[in-house]
Amino acid sequence: MSETSLAVLHNLATELRIDSVRSTTEAGSGHPTTCLSAAEIVAALFFSEMRFDPHDPQHPEADRFVLSKGHAAPILYAAWAAAGAFPREDVMKLRTLDSDLEGHPTPRLNFVDVATGSLGQGLCAGVGIALNARRIASDYRTYVLIGDGESAEGSVWEAAQVAAFHNLDNLCGITDVNGYGQSRATQWDRDGEAYASRWRAFGWHTVTIDGHDLKQVLAALAEARGTTGRPTMIVARTLKGKGCSIFEGKDGWHGKTLKKGTETDSALAELRAQLVKTNDPAPIIPMPASRRSEGPLPDFSAKLPTPAYKLGDIVATREAYGTALAALGGIDRRVVALDSDVKNSTFSERFEKLYADRFYQTFIAEQVMVGASMGLAARGAIPFPSSFACFLERASDFIRMAGISNVNVKLAGSHAGVSIGEDGPSQMALEDLAIMRGVPNCTVFYPSDAMSAERLVALAASTPGPVYIRTTRPKTPVLYGPDERFSVGGSKVLRQSADDVATVIAAGVTIDEALKAYDRLKAEGVAIRVIDLYCVQPIDRDGLIAAGRATGGHLITVEDHYANGGIGDAVSEAVWDQGFRVQRLAVREIPRSGPPEVLLDKYGISAKSIVAAVLQGQRSEVKGQR
Amino acid sequence: MSETSLAVLHNLATELRIDSVRSTTEAGSGHPTTCLSAAEIVAALFFSEMRFDPHDPQHPEADRFVLSKGHAAPILYAAWAAAGAFPREDVMKLRTLDSDLEGHPTPRLNFVDVATGSLGQGLCAGVGIALNARRIASDYRTYVLIGDGESAEGSVWEAAQVAAFHNLDNLCGITDVNGYGQSRATQWDRDGEAYASRWRAFGWHTVTIDGHDLKQVLAALAEARGTTGRPTMIVARTLKGKGCSIFEGKDGWHGKTLKKGTETDSALAELRAQLVKTNDPAPIIPMPASRRSEGPLPDFSAKLPTPAYKLGDIVATREAYGTALAALGGIDRRVVALDSDVKNSTFSERFEKLYADRFYQTFIAEQVMVGASMGLAARGAIPFPSSFACFLERASDFIRMAGISNVNVKLAGSHAGVSIGEDGPSQMALEDLAIMRGVPNCTVFYPSDAMSAERLVALAASTPGPVYIRTTRPKTPVLYGPDERFSVGGSKVLRQSADDVATVIAAGVTIDEALKAYDRLKAEGVAIRVIDLYCVQPIDRDGLIAAGRATGGHLITVEDHYANGGIGDAVSEAVWDQGFRVQRLAVREIPRSGPPEVLLDKYGISAKSIVAAVLQGQRSEVKGQR
């Protein structure tokens, strides 16, 4: 914390307001009013409280600032410019195609850890960033600015409880209580106590202040810094649009910019008149502690102990996941695991047993589990959050933002599909592949046996960006030997001959069904090719095209997933220009409770359905030839 | 509230325990311990507190019970059997394929309003059910039993604030504080005050009790009934597995059943020994108020006032949505709207202006918006929750459960795709079609002009089950006249000739691009067919096949959505057996901020890309013919 004078801070806050108005007017869109309510808070953080290097925003020991109310991006950009990270006039490029100063912040900017703009996510990321400080034994502090409106998001309260449970006294939230959401006043208006009492009930220390009184802002930040054992929430009562009489404290101005010309000019004049004369020295931003590096990442695949399975062993891929995850924990301290109270089902408890200090329990709160993972990943960790695949969907919007953030989050979803059996449809993930494939930069692995599962978990740790690993509840036979290797974008041909009449493409639990179908068809003198599509995204286009060409252009996909957005769609797109027939065997209705094998059969993804599809394809082929 | 004696209630609670143990042992899976902690609560509700008709569970005036901790399904089934809804011995069919007594409750059972089993959703549904009581001016009360573990879900706190904001004193939650989650003790163990203080901070009345003391349970329910102006949360401290010494109060028993034979027999003997002798009369369940019916639904499409657009008018489909929604509100009182503070962007404010009493504000909390809609729909309302399409994804898991519940929820997502422009990727829904199509029974509409938007909104109100309506931010030209009609599973051929070399299939904002491409190609002497796929699910297979056959088997889909799970995949699946080439023009990377038209171009979904695809298809065609 530096000794910047109040007069200097006041002027800096005013300049941040000026730049927020200038840049949004120039862009013709954006949210000036939400910037202006936060000007003193941002000025105090950037020019008095935080230790950071404007020329090295990713310094591992630097204090972190997360703008959870991402629509206030213009003031974030103005602050970094004022700190010297880039030329001030660049703020005028706001929202233009060629600038990284986008409408909402993304890590395309080196001073942004995670993308924000979907409200209620920043504090979850902040929890992860604060956990990371512990992991690397750093005293950097994490500050998260959240809006009063976004406090209605349940994910904020997930973050609240996880931060309190983990006693994150290195985490400080600031709620900008300007009283207005987008379309109306918030439910608590500018009642600071309505916020403070909630945070206290969730175990946080709170300070309620006038967010435009720099003395109070600085004192609150100092109080937060001195609070041990729990995180602090500073509840700052402010005025939306503060400083410009045209919209200060008024409803109906959310997301509206001032008109170019007189309207903007008079607002800027009004702001400039608020600058005070001072001879106090310019702020000196305190530098972070000296840089320590965690070094280059190891080759996780090479270092993974050879899995001890024998061909034909019966092991669940979710169990292999837990085994491999625990092994990765021993290879590098950056590997961490997160659980939402299903560690004994996902087998992530194997990691906890060995590395409890890097195992973070969020309890039954999947949004903060994924959000904290985003924060951890942004600060150099390689987090593996795992849960039932269907419950990861609770965090779909976080996963979307993890894609935009392009962070190293390795999601693992267990209990995929109807093969979970009796627990019924609420526990079955049948849309997770669609959601994860819907993140363009997300690698999607779907191992069918324990050997490939372990290899793919290691590969996930080395693969940049988000990765999804889909595992299965029932035990399945080990198919691969210890020397088999797997790659991003790869697939394996498990059965083939020169006489194959169709290619069956499966993954996970349906591989076993495909192999059974192979045997049954073989007994009838019909040969098929069987491909294990263990990497669903990116997909092995060349391999699929080669197989299709060799098998009469008839591809049959079979997956324990709804038809939409899964393996069938992925394959179909990959081979679109080949004129193949891609026949999708997939679940097509809401399933029921029942024994796994019975459900695979009932929903048309068992060996029986594969055999039928192949034979029917043959019949129409023959018919067509007549 | 009836006058059932404590002795009789005690015995009923004990019988519920017995049936929970018997049925789970027989099934070989399930959660007996989580049933046993709730036995007194369930017995008191079903046999003293609630007014309902066991032979008419859907009676519109009956008190409602939502089992949010859905894994306690066996005790729910036992209670309804004990009340006389079905023969007691049927509980032994638990989790078998032919029984509707699934692992977690679904509305396949007529006494279940919404499917539960994904934790943290029941109270959100309860909010909707309680709001519905107001809508129909009924004094029925809504009870929701939630687990202590699931209280970590942020959605629970979204429900908490919305219930308090709307002063839902007809809503009573009961938290079963048995101290254990799935894999470990909960973060607050059996500390009732940790829960109560949170609920109080969120504006609820609270009562903390011993959940096994029937007198306390009854008194707390009476206190809740007498509390006005706010909802009540009863915090009931219990023991997981209460009544069976083998697992009572012990960790490690979540989701585990007793072994058949001695283990179960001795547990049942232990429970039976807890029955007391009594001559008190059997419970008389109070009947609900007399039945009032809301009557059959009107034909919304027929009653919708003819939209006043002229061909070529420029109107945003999101605005037409608001106009039609307001019109529907005047046609039938069952139509209600929900907003998460974006009503001025989705135009749902037009409904609020006319029908404020049926417009429910959840503030920035999408999970409870969708969850409350599920509850409203389960009780006869036709809810239209709307938000930015990307923020609906926050409620993905609720949407999944809405599909399993098969409720009449009409979701509307605005601001889809890169065409929103400068706000950047965090505000762009590019995966919403994949998510909504991933609900097998969800109808998906994607209007391209204001006329079809209004017609489809009316059609949505009449279409059973979940419906999704995707709207666009920019204004687009009106394409259809007032006499044009639209249907579930339909499409429109906008341009065609005998010489068409390809079919371009578009929807929403890309229709305009397809029509521009048509004009440009026509100028070059190339004819294409253009289809408006306004209904993406179910899809017009026959129409697509006919078009494909007439245009050389070359289908080009163009959508403001990622390639995965959208229009291209839907079309491709529909025509899989035709050997067509389905070429997908779609967004394939994380987009940036920029002007809408520039982004459509940059991401390959503008007229330019369509023209290029058609011409390239022609060139390869010609080449192929050589």
Tab-separated table of N, CA and C in Angstrom, chain A residues 309-408:
chain	number	residue	atom	x	y	z
A	309	TYR	N	-2.881	-52.405	-15.369
A	309	TYR	CA	-3.992	-53.265	-15.780
A	309	TYR	C	-3.525	-54.337	-16.756
A	310	LYS	N	-4.231	-55.452	-16.718
A	310	LYS	CA	-4.017	-56.493	-17.731
A	310	LYS	C	-5.223	-56.514	-18.661
A	311	LEU	N	-4.981	-56.887	-19.909
A	311	LEU	CA	-6.084	-56.984	-20.870
A	311	LEU	C	-7.189	-57.834	-20.271
A	312	GLY	N	-8.405	-57.340	-20.370
A	312	GLY	CA	-9.539	-58.110	-19.879
A	312	GLY	C	-9.906	-57.828	-18.429
A	313	ASP	N	-9.013	-57.162	-17.692
A	313	ASP	CA	-9.401	-56.704	-16.345
A	313	ASP	C	-10.681	-55.881	-16.474
A	314	ILE	N	-11.476	-55.892	-15.433
A	314	ILE	CA	-12.724	-55.132	-15.471
A	314	ILE	C	-12.602	-53.969	-14.487
A	315	VAL	N	-12.484	-52.771	-15.023
A	315	VAL	CA	-12.233	-51.584	-14.190
A	315	VAL	C	-13.064	-50.420	-14.740
A	316	ALA	N	-13.662	-49.666	-13.855
A	316	ALA	CA	-14.427	-48.499	-14.311
A	316	ALA	C	-13.474	-47.372	-14.708
A	317	THR	N	-13.802	-46.684	-15.789
A	317	THR	CA	-12.932	-45.574	-16.217
A	317	THR	C	-12.906	-44.471	-15.166
A	318	ARG	N	-13.997	-44.319	-14.415
A	318	ARG	CA	-13.971	-43.280	-13.368
A	318	ARG	C	-12.942	-43.631	-12.295
A	319	GLU	N	-12.775	-44.933	-12.035
A	319	GLU	CA	-11.778	-45.325	-11.044
A	319	GLU	C	-10.366	-45.066	-11.584
A	320	ALA	N	-10.182	-45.390	-12.848
A	320	ALA	CA	-8.879	-45.124	-13.473
A	320	ALA	C	-8.578	-43.628	-13.454
A	321	TYR	N	-9.613	-42.829	-13.629
A	321	TYR	CA	-9.435	-41.377	-13.532
A	321	TYR	C	-8.832	-41.007	-12.184
A	322	GLY	N	-9.421	-41.529	-11.114
A	322	GLY	CA	-8.929	-41.210	-9.776
A	322	GLY	C	-7.491	-41.659	-9.569
A	323	THR	N	-7.182	-42.829	-10.095
A	323	THR	CA	-5.822	-43.356	-9.970
A	323	THR	C	-4.821	-42.462	-10.695
A	324	ALA	N	-5.172	-42.098	-11.920
A	324	ALA	CA	-4.259	-41.260	-12.712
A	324	ALA	C	-4.135	-39.868	-12.101
A	325	LEU	N	-5.254	-39.344	-11.619
A	325	LEU	CA	-5.221	-38.004	-11.020
A	325	LEU	C	-4.272	-37.980	-9.826
A	326	ALA	N	-4.362	-39.016	-9.011
A	326	ALA	CA	-3.455	-39.099	-7.854
A	326	ALA	C	-2.009	-39.177	-8.327
A	327	ALA	N	-1.769	-39.911	-9.404
A	327	ALA	CA	-0.399	-40.018	-9.929
A	327	ALA	C	0.098	-38.663	-10.428
A	328	LEU	N	-0.776	-37.926	-11.112
A	328	LEU	CA	-0.381	-36.607	-11.620
A	328	LEU	C	-0.002	-35.680	-10.466
A	329	GLY	N	-0.723	-35.821	-9.376
A	329	GLY	CA	-0.431	-34.979	-8.207
A	329	GLY	C	0.998	-35.151	-7.728
A	330	GLY	N	1.541	-36.341	-7.922
A	330	GLY	CA	2.911	-36.607	-7.507
A	330	GLY	C	3.944	-36.130	-8.518
A	331	ILE	N	3.490	-35.853	-9.728
A	331	ILE	CA	4.419	-35.427	-10.787
A	331	ILE	C	4.675	-33.927	-10.723
A	332	ASP	N	3.617	-33.169	-10.391
A	332	ASP	CA	3.803	-31.714	-10.352
A	332	ASP	C	2.816	-31.087	-9.363
A	333	ARG	N	3.318	-30.140	-8.607
A	333	ARG	CA	2.492	-29.493	-7.593
A	333	ARG	C	1.437	-28.577	-8.204
A	334	ARG	N	1.538	-28.292	-9.478
A	334	ARG	CA	0.508	-27.441	-10.085
A	334	ARG	C	-0.817	-28.183	-10.267
A	335	VAL	N	-0.732	-29.505	-10.232
A	335	VAL	CA	-1.977	-30.275	-10.369
A	335	VAL	C	-2.760	-30.192	-9.063
A	336	VAL	N	-3.993	-29.726	-9.179
A	336	VAL	CA	-4.873	-29.646	-8.009
A	336	VAL	C	-6.218	-30.277	-8.381
A	337	ALA	N	-6.993	-30.643	-7.382
A	337	ALA	CA	-8.298	-31.267	-7.649
A	337	ALA	C	-9.373	-30.557	-6.853
A	338	LEU	N	-10.556	-30.501	-7.438
A	338	LEU	CA	-11.696	-29.889	-6.761
A	338	LEU	C	-12.869	-30.854	-6.789
A	339	ASP	N	-13.619	-30.822	-5.717
A	339	ASP	CA	-14.717	-31.773	-5.567
A	339	ASP	C	-15.954	-31.062	-5.034
A	340	SER	N	-17.113	-31.496	-5.506
A	340	SER	CA	-18.360	-30.997	-4.942
A	340	SER	C	-19.090	-32.158	-4.253
A	341	ASP	N	-18.402	-32.738	-3.292
A	341	ASP	CA	-18.958	-33.777	-2.418
A	341	ASP	C	-19.356	-35.071	-3.122
A	342	VAL	N	-18.616	-35.451	-4.154
A	342	VAL	CA	-18.842	-36.759	-4.759
A	342	VAL	C	-17.510	-37.475	-4.994
A	343	LYS	N	-16.527	-37.123	-4.191
A	343	LYS	CA	-15.171	-37.643	-4.392
A	343	LYS	C	-15.100	-39.165	-4.325
A	344	ASN	N	-16.021	-39.779	-3.593
A	344	ASN	CA	-16.014	-41.242	-3.517
A	344	ASN	C	-16.693	-41.887	-4.721
A	345	SER	N	-17.393	-41.090	-5.526
A	345	SER	CA	-17.982	-41.607	-6.763
A	345	SER	C	-17.080	-41.343	-7.968
A	346	THR	N	-16.432	-40.183	-7.945
A	346	THR	CA	-15.534	-39.832	-9.058
A	346	THR	C	-14.131	-40.395	-8.849
A	347	PHE	N	-13.888	-40.888	-7.639
A	347	PHE	CA	-12.574	-41.389	-7.222
A	347	PHE	C	-11.515	-40.290	-7.096
A	348	SER	N	-11.941	-39.037	-7.079
A	348	SER	CA	-10.943	-37.987	-6.830
A	348	SER	C	-10.436	-38.066	-5.393
A	349	GLU	N	-11.101	-38.842	-4.552
A	349	GLU	CA	-10.621	-39.003	-3.178
A	349	GLU	C	-9.219	-39.634	-3.149
A	350	ARG	N	-8.847	-40.311	-4.223
A	350	ARG	CA	-7.487	-40.882	-4.259
A	350	ARG	C	-6.430	-39.777	-4.295
A	351	PHE	N	-6.797	-38.671	-4.930
A	351	PHE	CA	-5.897	-37.517	-4.934
A	351	PHE	C	-5.874	-36.890	-3.548
A	352	GLU	N	-7.040	-36.730	-2.952
A	352	GLU	CA	-7.119	-36.085	-1.634
A	352	GLU	C	-6.281	-36.835	-0.604
A	353	LYS	N	-6.321	-38.158	-0.680
A	353	LYS	CA	-5.588	-38.942	0.322
A	353	LYS	C	-4.097	-38.629	0.305
A	354	LEU	N	-3.580	-38.321	-0.881
A	354	LEU	CA	-2.143	-38.055	-0.996
A	354	LEU	C	-1.807	-36.570	-0.902
A	355	TYR	N	-2.695	-35.742	-1.422
A	355	TYR	CA	-2.366	-34.311	-1.534
A	355	TYR	C	-3.511	-33.454	-1.013
A	356	ALA	N	-3.823	-33.649	0.244
A	356	ALA	CA	-4.987	-32.967	0.842
A	356	ALA	C	-4.869	-31.452	0.739
A	357	ASP	N	-3.635	-30.945	0.764
A	357	ASP	CA	-3.460	-29.483	0.717
A	357	ASP	C	-3.742	-28.912	-0.668
A	358	ARG	N	-3.849	-29.761	-1.663
A	358	ARG	CA	-4.183	-29.293	-3.017
A	358	ARG	C	-5.521	-29.849	-3.483
A	359	PHE	N	-6.308	-30.273	-2.528
A	359	PHE	CA	-7.642	-30.802	-2.826
A	359	PHE	C	-8.647	-29.842	-2.214
A	360	TYR	N	-9.468	-29.235	-3.054
A	360	TYR	CA	-10.357	-28.183	-2.568
A	360	TYR	C	-11.802	-28.651	-2.618
A	361	GLN	N	-12.414	-28.662	-1.457
A	361	GLN	CA	-13.806	-29.100	-1.342
A	361	GLN	C	-14.720	-27.887	-1.463
A	362	THR	N	-15.640	-27.947	-2.410
A	362	THR	CA	-16.598	-26.835	-2.512
A	362	THR	C	-17.974	-27.244	-1.997
A	363	PHE	N	-18.105	-28.485	-1.551
A	363	PHE	CA	-19.409	-29.045	-1.198
A	363	PHE	C	-20.332	-29.004	-2.423
A	364	ILE	N	-21.625	-29.170	-2.221
A	364	ILE	CA	-22.506	-29.385	-3.384
A	364	ILE	C	-22.783	-28.048	-4.069
A	365	ALA	N	-21.789	-27.557	-4.779
A	365	ALA	CA	-21.849	-26.232	-5.400
A	365	ALA	C	-20.930	-26.265	-6.618
A	366	GLU	N	-21.493	-26.671	-7.735
A	366	GLU	CA	-20.680	-26.937	-8.921
A	366	GLU	C	-20.219	-25.655	-9.603
A	367	GLN	N	-21.000	-24.587	-9.492
A	367	GLN	CA	-20.596	-23.358	-10.173
A	367	GLN	C	-19.292	-22.828	-9.580
A	368	VAL	N	-19.226	-22.781	-8.259
A	368	VAL	CA	-17.981	-22.270	-7.675
A	368	VAL	C	-16.846	-23.264	-7.880
A	369	MET	N	-17.163	-24.552	-7.966
A	369	MET	CA	-16.094	-25.515	-8.225
A	369	MET	C	-15.430	-25.199	-9.568
A	370	VAL	N	-16.249	-24.974	-10.583
A	370	VAL	CA	-15.673	-24.665	-11.902
A	370	VAL	C	-15.099	-23.249	-11.916
A	371	GLY	N	-15.806	-22.311	-11.296
A	371	GLY	CA	-15.312	-20.928	-11.264
A	371	GLY	C	-13.980	-20.818	-10.544
A	372	ALA	N	-13.858	-21.492	-9.411
A	372	ALA	CA	-12.583	-21.469	-8.687
A	372	ALA	C	-11.492	-22.135	-9.512
A	373	SER	N	-11.864	-23.160	-10.248
A	373	SER	CA	-10.892	-23.809	-11.133
A	373	SER	C	-10.380	-22.833	-12.184
A	374	MET	N	-11.290	-21.998	-12.688
A	374	MET	CA	-10.869	-20.993	-13.668
A	374	MET	C	-9.840	-20.053	-13.046
A	375	GLY	N	-10.091	-19.639	-11.816
A	375	GLY	CA	-9.148	-18.753	-11.143
A	375	GLY	C	-7.814	-19.432	-10.880
A	376	LEU	N	-7.869	-20.668	-10.413
A	376	LEU	CA	-6.638	-21.425	-10.173
A	376	LEU	C	-5.833	-21.572	-11.461
A	377	ALA	N	-6.537	-21.929	-12.532
A	377	ALA	CA	-5.855	-22.136	-13.813
A	377	ALA	C	-5.228	-20.837	-14.314
A	378	ALA	N	-5.940	-19.736	-14.102
A	378	ALA	CA	-5.427	-18.445	-14.558
A	378	ALA	C	-4.125	-18.088	-13.854
A	379	ARG	N	-3.912	-18.658	-12.684
A	379	ARG	CA	-2.702	-18.347	-11.918
A	379	ARG	C	-1.687	-19.482	-11.970
A	380	GLY	N	-1.811	-20.387	-12.920
A	380	GLY	CA	-0.740	-21.361	-13.136
A	380	GLY	C	-1.017	-22.765	-12.664
A	381	ALA	N	-2.087	-22.972	-11.914
A	381	ALA	CA	-2.405	-24.333	-11.497
A	381	ALA	C	-3.043	-25.099	-12.654
A	382	ILE	N	-3.080	-26.420	-12.520
A	382	ILE	CA	-3.792	-27.264	-13.487
A	382	ILE	C	-4.900	-27.971	-12.717
A	383	PRO	N	-6.055	-27.315	-12.655
A	383	PRO	CA	-7.125	-27.861	-11.816
A	383	PRO	C	-7.953	-28.927	-12.519
A	384	PHE	N	-8.276	-29.965	-11.782
A	384	PHE	CA	-9.178	-31.026	-12.226
A	384	PHE	C	-10.430	-30.990	-11.348
A	385	PRO	N	-11.439	-30.223	-11.744
A	385	PRO	CA	-12.708	-30.308	-11.027
A	385	PRO	C	-13.501	-31.505	-11.546
A	386	SER	N	-14.038	-32.307	-10.662
A	386	SER	CA	-14.826	-33.450	-11.138
A	386	SER	C	-16.119	-33.597	-10.371
A	387	SER	N	-17.102	-34.127	-11.064
A	387	SER	CA	-18.407	-34.418	-10.473
A	387	SER	C	-19.116	-35.391	-11.403
A	388	PHE	N	-20.326	-35.775	-11.036
A	388	PHE	CA	-21.177	-36.473	-11.990
A	388	PHE	C	-21.280	-35.552	-13.212
A	389	ALA	N	-21.210	-36.123	-14.394
A	389	ALA	CA	-21.236	-35.300	-15.600
A	389	ALA	C	-22.491	-34.438	-15.655
A	390	CYS	N	-23.618	-34.971	-15.218
A	390	CYS	CA	-24.858	-34.186	-15.315
A	390	CYS	C	-24.808	-32.987	-14.376
A	391	PHE	N	-24.093	-33.112	-13.281
A	391	PHE	CA	-24.061	-31.982	-12.347
A	391	PHE	C	-23.041	-30.924	-12.761
A	392	LEU	N	-22.071	-31.318	-13.570
A	392	LEU	CA	-21.197	-30.298	-14.174
A	392	LEU	C	-22.021	-29.341	-15.026
A	393	GLU	N	-23.140	-29.845	-15.553
A	393	GLU	CA	-23.987	-28.996	-16.392
A	393	GLU	C	-24.556	-27.824	-15.587
A	394	ARG	N	-24.583	-27.982	-14.267
A	394	ARG	CA	-24.984	-26.862	-13.414
A	394	ARG	C	-24.081	-25.656	-13.674
A	395	ALA	N	-22.866	-25.947	-14.103
A	395	ALA	CA	-21.877	-24.889	-14.321
A	395	ALA	C	-21.695	-24.574	-15.802
A	396	SER	N	-22.710	-24.859	-16.615
A	396	SER	CA	-22.568	-24.666	-18.069
A	396	SER	C	-22.098	-23.273	-18.439
A	397	ASP	N	-22.664	-22.293	-17.773
A	397	ASP	CA	-22.306	-20.923	-18.144
A	397	ASP	C	-20.864	-20.600	-17.719
A	398	PHE	N	-20.399	-21.240	-16.655
A	398	PHE	CA	-19.000	-21.087	-16.260
A	398	PHE	C	-18.089	-21.775	-17.274
A	399	ILE	N	-18.543	-22.919	-17.762
A	399	ILE	CA	-17.745	-23.652	-18.747
A	399	ILE	C	-17.645	-22.825	-20.032
A	400	ARG	N	-18.763	-22.211	-20.400
A	400	ARG	CA	-18.748	-21.293	-21.555
A	400	ARG	C	-17.705	-20.194	-21.350
A	401	MET	N	-17.696	-19.611	-20.159
A	401	MET	CA	-16.757	-18.519	-19.892
A	401	MET	C	-15.324	-19.047	-19.741
A	402	ALA	N	-15.176	-20.291	-19.309
A	402	ALA	CA	-13.834	-20.895	-19.264
A	402	ALA	C	-13.281	-21.016	-20.677
A	403	GLY	N	-14.170	-21.297	-21.628
A	403	GLY	CA	-13.755	-21.347	-23.031
A	403	GLY	C	-13.310	-19.973	-23.504
A	404	ILE	N	-14.100	-18.951	-23.195
A	404	ILE	CA	-13.726	-17.588	-23.592
A	404	ILE	C	-12.426	-17.187	-22.900
A	405	SER	N	-12.248	-17.654	-21.671
A	405	SER	CA	-11.014	-17.342	-20.936
A	405	SER	C	-9.839	-18.191	-21.418
A	406	ASN	N	-10.146	-19.270	-22.108
A	406	ASN	CA	-9.135	-20.229	-22.583
A	406	ASN	C	-8.194	-20.685	-21.470
A	407	VAL	N	-8.761	-21.009	-20.346
A	407	VAL	CA	-7.965	-21.446	-19.195
A	407	VAL	C	-7.788	-22.957	-19.185
A	408	ASN	N	-6.762	-23.365	-18.461
A	408	ASN	CA	-6.344	-24.767	-18.373
A	408	ASN	C	-7.193	-25.587	-17.402
